[in-house]
Amino acid sequence: MTDEFTTEIYYDENADVSHIEDKTVAVLGYGSQGHAHALNLSDSGVDVLVGLRKSSSSRGAAEDEGLTVTTPAEAAAEADVVMLLVPDTVQPAVYDDIRDGLDAGDTLMFAHGFNIHYGQIEPPEDVDVSMVAPKSPGHLVRRNYEKGEGTPGLLAVYQDTTGEVKQEGLAYAKAIGCTRAGVIETTFREEVETDLFGEQAVLCGGVTEMVKTGFETLVDAGYSPEMAYFECLNELKLIVDLMYEGGHMEMWNSVSDTAEYGGLTRGEEVIDREGMEEILEGVQNGEFAREWISENQAHRPSYKQYRQAEQDHQIEAVGSRLRELFAWEAE
């Protein structure tokens, strides 16, 4: 097994902000990612416009930071680079509003490739299309930048009409602080499919379902909900922090031998590899994308039911009561 990376990783020395310094960048959206991108770009000396609806509640916050705010259509028409940082479900409608403002040689940029990969946005052939995606919530992108540190990110090129889209993407990544930590080169397809799979099978779907099922198993066996909560949810953070800091072995080295042996010998029994492969297939063949697009077109009836069921689960009520006992709850 090789210790070499299997893809290119770029750092500050590989990126030159001059590729974007003489351009105007429109950041559409001012949420978690939008505010971080806009502020970091501006602090790096880039000419930034923030594109928001006239009724947007974020306009005041952006203006208070000294940023120029206009409508998405006006921002796109004036800019050379347009970064779409509104939610995936809103992007196609926003794109319809800005499409006429995209000139030949402009760049349409994304931080997630869902709408390009699944054909919900079809950009004109004479514009560059790229992705710069920090692998972190926006508040950390901003905080790390202000501390002189960086946030790892991704770079992907979908369409290169000018021959300069990669260098421009690296310049953008440097201006928001990502090349300080490292930018991994990928593709729109790889980013989207691995991201959706990770969310569904592990990070959001798999973990929460495992926690709930473990909680239910203990409660149904007669153990107190409070003990079930501590064992199946509260202590999860301790384990994840250890893995985050030093990988699986850091975690195994930190827990008891009893916990290590039990985990190594029993863990596989609760994992459904076939189920994971089916989830991945549904992402790859577009089944999940079609389902999610249809769900939104129908005003999210299933989404609302699932969300309500999650909110009504016993583990939520138990956790709410127990978290009031924690010292950090009052901080």
Coordinates of C-alpha atoms in Angstrom, one line a residue:
M1 CA 0.0 0.0 0.0
T2 CA 1.4 3.4 -1.0
D3 CA 1.6 6.4 1.3
E4 CA 1.4 8.8 -1.6
F5 CA -1.8 10.8 -2.2
T6 CA -3.8 9.6 -5.2
T7 CA -4.8 13.1 -6.4
E8 CA -3.2 16.5 -6.6
I9 CA -3.2 18.8 -3.6
Y10 CA -2.5 22.5 -4.0
Y11 CA -1.1 25.0 -1.5
D12 CA -0.4 28.7 -1.3
E13 CA 2.7 28.4 -3.4
N14 CA 0.7 26.7 -6.2
A15 CA -1.9 29.6 -6.4
D16 CA -1.6 33.2 -7.6
V17 CA -4.3 35.6 -6.5
S18 CA -3.4 37.8 -9.5
H19 CA -5.6 35.5 -11.6
I20 CA -8.6 37.0 -9.8
E21 CA -7.4 40.4 -8.5
D22 CA -8.5 42.3 -11.6
K23 CA -11.9 40.7 -11.8
T24 CA -15.2 41.3 -10.0
V25 CA -16.6 38.4 -8.1
A26 CA -20.4 38.1 -7.4
V27 CA -21.2 36.0 -4.4
L28 CA -24.8 35.0 -4.6
G29 CA -26.2 34.2 -1.2
Y30 CA -25.0 35.4 2.3
G31 CA -25.7 32.4 4.4
S32 CA -23.1 30.1 6.1
Q33 CA -20.8 29.9 3.1
G34 CA -21.8 33.1 1.4
H35 CA -20.8 35.4 4.2
A36 CA -17.4 33.6 4.6
H37 CA -16.5 33.7 0.9
A38 CA -17.5 37.3 0.5
L39 CA -15.7 38.6 3.5
N40 CA -12.5 36.5 2.9
L41 CA -12.4 37.6 -0.7
S42 CA -12.8 41.2 0.2
D43 CA -10.1 41.0 2.9
S44 CA -7.8 39.5 0.2
G45 CA -8.3 42.5 -2.0
V46 CA -10.8 41.1 -4.4
D47 CA -13.6 43.3 -5.8
V48 CA -16.8 41.6 -4.4
L49 CA -20.5 42.1 -5.0
V50 CA -23.1 40.3 -2.9
G51 CA -26.2 39.3 -4.8
L52 CA -29.4 39.1 -2.7
R53 CA -33.1 39.4 -3.3
K54 CA -34.4 42.9 -2.3
S55 CA -36.4 41.2 0.4
S56 CA -33.5 39.2 1.8
S57 CA -33.1 39.5 5.6
S58 CA -29.3 39.2 5.0
R59 CA -28.9 42.5 3.1
G60 CA -28.4 44.5 6.3
A61 CA -25.7 42.2 7.6
A62 CA -23.7 42.3 4.4
E63 CA -24.0 46.1 4.1
D64 CA -22.9 46.4 7.7
E65 CA -19.7 44.6 6.8
G66 CA -19.0 47.3 4.1
L67 CA -19.9 45.0 1.2
T68 CA -21.7 46.2 -1.9
V69 CA -25.1 44.5 -2.2
T70 CA -27.3 44.3 -5.2
T71 CA -29.7 41.9 -6.8
P72 CA -28.4 38.5 -8.1
A73 CA -29.2 39.5 -11.7
E74 CA -27.4 42.9 -11.4
A75 CA -24.4 41.3 -9.6
A76 CA -24.0 38.6 -12.3
A77 CA -24.3 41.1 -15.1
E78 CA -21.5 43.2 -13.6
A79 CA -19.2 40.4 -12.5
D80 CA -16.6 38.3 -14.2
V81 CA -16.9 35.4 -11.7
V82 CA -20.3 34.3 -10.3
M83 CA -20.3 32.0 -7.3
L84 CA -23.7 30.4 -6.6
L85 CA -23.9 29.9 -2.8
V86 CA -27.7 29.6 -2.4
P87 CA -29.2 26.2 -1.5
D88 CA -29.2 23.5 -4.1
T89 CA -33.0 23.6 -4.3
V90 CA -33.0 27.3 -5.1
Q91 CA -30.1 27.4 -7.5
P92 CA -32.0 26.6 -10.8
A93 CA -34.4 29.5 -10.2
V94 CA -31.6 31.9 -9.3
Y95 CA -29.7 30.7 -12.4
D96 CA -32.7 31.5 -14.6
D97 CA -32.5 35.1 -13.2
I98 CA -28.8 35.5 -13.9
R99 CA -28.3 33.5 -17.1
D100 CA -28.7 36.5 -19.4
G101 CA -26.0 38.3 -17.5
L102 CA -23.3 35.7 -18.2
D103 CA -21.0 36.9 -20.9
A104 CA -18.6 34.7 -23.0
G105 CA -15.4 34.1 -20.9
D106 CA -17.2 34.6 -17.5
T107 CA -17.0 32.0 -14.9
L108 CA -19.9 30.3 -13.2
M109 CA -18.7 28.8 -9.9
F110 CA -20.2 26.4 -7.4
A111 CA -19.4 25.0 -4.0
H112 CA -21.4 21.8 -4.6
G113 CA -22.0 20.2 -8.0
F114 CA -25.5 18.8 -7.6
N115 CA -27.2 20.9 -10.1
I116 CA -24.5 20.7 -12.8
H117 CA -24.0 16.9 -12.4
Y118 CA -27.7 16.1 -12.5
G119 CA -28.5 18.5 -15.3
Q120 CA -30.7 21.0 -13.4
I121 CA -28.4 23.8 -14.6
E122 CA -27.0 23.7 -18.1
P123 CA -24.6 26.6 -18.5
P124 CA -23.8 28.1 -22.0
E125 CA -20.8 26.6 -23.8
D126 CA -18.8 29.9 -23.8
V127 CA -18.4 30.3 -20.0
D128 CA -16.0 28.6 -17.6
V129 CA -17.6 26.3 -15.0
S130 CA -15.7 25.4 -11.9
M131 CA -16.1 24.4 -8.2
V132 CA -14.3 25.7 -5.1
A133 CA -15.7 23.9 -2.1
P134 CA -14.4 24.4 1.5
K135 CA -14.8 21.2 3.5
S136 CA -16.1 23.0 6.5
P137 CA -19.1 25.1 7.7
G138 CA -18.8 28.8 6.7
H139 CA -18.2 30.1 10.2
L140 CA -15.1 28.0 10.4
V141 CA -13.9 29.2 6.9
R142 CA -14.2 32.7 8.2
R143 CA -12.7 32.1 11.6
N144 CA -9.7 30.2 10.3
Y145 CA -9.0 32.9 7.7
E146 CA -9.1 35.6 10.4
K147 CA -6.7 33.6 12.5
G148 CA -4.3 33.2 9.6
E149 CA -5.1 29.6 9.2
G150 CA -6.9 27.7 6.5
T151 CA -9.7 25.3 5.7
P152 CA -9.1 22.3 3.4
G153 CA -11.1 22.6 0.1
L154 CA -11.9 21.0 -3.2
L155 CA -11.3 22.2 -6.7
A156 CA -13.0 20.9 -9.8
V157 CA -13.3 22.0 -13.4
Y158 CA -16.4 21.2 -15.4
Q159 CA -15.9 23.5 -18.4
D160 CA -12.8 25.4 -19.5
T161 CA -13.4 27.7 -22.4
T162 CA -10.6 30.2 -21.6
G163 CA -7.9 27.8 -20.7
E164 CA -7.5 29.7 -17.3
V165 CA -10.3 28.2 -15.2
K166 CA -8.0 26.1 -13.0
Q167 CA -5.6 28.9 -12.1
E168 CA -8.6 31.2 -11.5
G169 CA -10.1 28.5 -9.2
L170 CA -6.9 28.2 -7.3
A171 CA -6.7 32.0 -7.0
Y172 CA -10.2 32.0 -5.5
A173 CA -9.3 29.2 -3.2
K174 CA -6.3 31.1 -2.0
A175 CA -8.3 34.3 -1.5
I176 CA -10.7 32.5 0.9
G177 CA -7.9 30.7 2.7
C178 CA -8.3 27.2 1.5
T179 CA -4.8 26.8 0.0
R180 CA -3.3 27.5 3.4
A181 CA -4.5 24.0 4.4
G182 CA -4.6 22.3 1.1
V183 CA -6.9 22.0 -1.9
I184 CA -7.7 18.6 -3.4
E185 CA -8.4 18.3 -7.1
T186 CA -11.5 16.3 -7.9
T187 CA -14.4 16.3 -10.4
F188 CA -18.0 17.4 -10.2
R189 CA -19.2 13.8 -10.4
E190 CA -16.8 12.6 -7.7
E191 CA -17.6 15.4 -5.3
V192 CA -21.4 15.1 -5.7
E193 CA -21.6 11.3 -5.5
T194 CA -19.2 10.9 -2.6
D195 CA -20.9 13.8 -0.7
L196 CA -24.4 12.4 -1.1
F197 CA -23.3 8.9 -0.2
G198 CA -21.5 10.1 2.9
E199 CA -24.4 12.1 4.1
Q200 CA -26.9 9.3 3.6
A201 CA -25.0 6.2 4.5
V202 CA -22.7 7.5 7.3
L203 CA -22.7 11.1 8.5
C204 CA -26.3 12.1 8.7
G205 CA -28.4 9.0 7.9
G206 CA -26.3 6.1 9.1
V207 CA -25.1 7.7 12.4
T208 CA -28.5 9.0 13.5
E209 CA -30.3 5.8 12.6
M210 CA -27.6 3.8 14.5
V211 CA -28.0 6.0 17.5
K212 CA -31.8 5.8 17.5
T213 CA -31.8 2.1 17.0
G214 CA -29.3 1.5 19.8
F215 CA -31.3 3.8 22.1
E216 CA -34.5 1.9 21.3
T217 CA -32.8 -1.5 21.8
L218 CA -31.8 -0.6 25.3
V219 CA -35.0 1.1 26.3
D220 CA -37.1 -1.8 24.9
A221 CA -34.9 -4.2 27.0
G222 CA -35.9 -2.3 30.1
Y223 CA -32.9 0.1 30.6
S224 CA -33.6 3.7 31.5
P225 CA -33.9 6.2 28.7
E226 CA -31.3 8.4 30.4
M227 CA -28.7 5.6 30.4
A228 CA -29.5 4.7 26.8
Y229 CA -29.0 8.3 25.8
F230 CA -25.6 8.6 27.5
E231 CA -24.3 5.4 26.0
C232 CA -25.7 5.8 22.5
L233 CA -25.6 9.5 21.8
N234 CA -23.7 11.5 24.4
E235 CA -20.5 9.5 24.3
L236 CA -20.5 9.5 20.5
K237 CA -18.8 12.9 20.5
L238 CA -15.9 11.6 22.6
I239 CA -15.3 8.8 20.1
V240 CA -15.6 11.0 17.0
D241 CA -13.3 13.6 18.4
L242 CA -10.6 10.9 18.9
M243 CA -11.0 9.6 15.4
Y244 CA -11.0 13.2 14.0
E245 CA -7.8 14.0 15.8
G246 CA -5.8 10.8 15.1
G247 CA -7.8 8.3 13.0
H248 CA -9.2 5.0 14.2
M249 CA -6.0 3.9 16.0
E250 CA -6.0 7.0 18.1
M251 CA -9.5 6.0 19.3
W252 CA -8.6 2.4 19.8
N253 CA -5.5 3.4 21.8
S254 CA -7.6 5.7 24.0
V255 CA -10.5 3.3 24.9
S256 CA -10.3 0.3 27.2
D257 CA -9.1 -3.1 25.9
T258 CA -12.6 -4.4 26.6
A259 CA -14.1 -1.7 24.4
E260 CA -11.6 -2.3 21.7
Y261 CA -12.1 -6.0 21.6
G262 CA -15.9 -5.7 21.7
G263 CA -15.9 -3.1 18.9
L264 CA -13.5 -5.0 16.7
T265 CA -15.4 -8.2 17.0
R266 CA -19.0 -7.0 17.0
G267 CA -19.0 -3.8 14.9
E268 CA -19.4 -5.5 11.6
E269 CA -22.6 -7.2 12.8
V270 CA -24.5 -3.8 12.7
I271 CA -23.3 -2.7 9.3
D272 CA -25.2 -3.5 6.1
R273 CA -22.7 -3.4 3.3
E274 CA -25.3 -4.4 0.7
G275 CA -27.5 -1.5 1.9
M276 CA -24.7 0.9 1.5
E277 CA -24.0 -0.3 -2.0
E278 CA -27.6 0.2 -2.9
I279 CA -27.5 3.8 -1.5
L280 CA -24.4 4.5 -3.6
E281 CA -26.1 3.0 -6.7
G282 CA -29.1 5.3 -6.2
V283 CA -26.8 8.3 -6.1
Q284 CA -24.8 7.2 -9.1
N285 CA -27.8 6.5 -11.4
G286 CA -29.6 9.7 -10.4
E287 CA -32.5 8.0 -8.5
F288 CA -32.0 10.0 -5.4
A289 CA -31.6 13.3 -7.3
R290 CA -34.9 12.6 -9.2
E291 CA -36.6 11.8 -5.9
W292 CA -35.4 14.9 -4.1
I293 CA -36.2 17.2 -7.1
S294 CA -39.8 15.7 -7.2
E295 CA -40.1 16.0 -3.5
N296 CA -39.4 19.7 -3.7
Q297 CA -41.7 20.2 -6.6
A298 CA -44.5 18.7 -4.5
H299 CA -43.6 21.1 -1.6
R300 CA -41.8 18.4 0.5
P301 CA -44.7 16.3 1.9
S302 CA -42.5 13.3 2.8
Y303 CA -39.6 15.5 4.1
K304 CA -42.0 17.2 6.5
Q305 CA -43.3 13.8 7.8
Y306 CA -39.9 12.4 8.3
R307 CA -38.7 15.6 10.1
Q308 CA -41.7 15.6 12.4
A309 CA -41.2 11.9 13.3
E310 CA -37.5 12.7 14.1
Q311 CA -38.6 15.6 16.3
D312 CA -41.1 13.5 18.1
H313 CA -38.7 10.6 18.9
Q314 CA -38.2 9.9 22.6
I315 CA -34.4 10.4 22.3
E316 CA -35.1 14.1 21.6
A317 CA -37.1 14.7 24.7
V318 CA -34.7 12.8 26.9
G319 CA -31.7 14.6 25.4
S320 CA -33.3 18.0 25.9
R321 CA -33.8 17.3 29.6
L322 CA -30.3 15.9 30.1
R323 CA -28.5 18.6 28.3
E324 CA -29.9 21.1 30.8
L325 CA -27.7 19.4 33.4
F326 CA -24.5 20.0 31.5
A327 CA -22.2 22.8 32.5
W328 CA -21.6 23.9 28.9
E329 CA -25.4 24.4 28.4
A330 CA -25.2 27.6 30.5
E331 CA -22.2 29.0 28.7

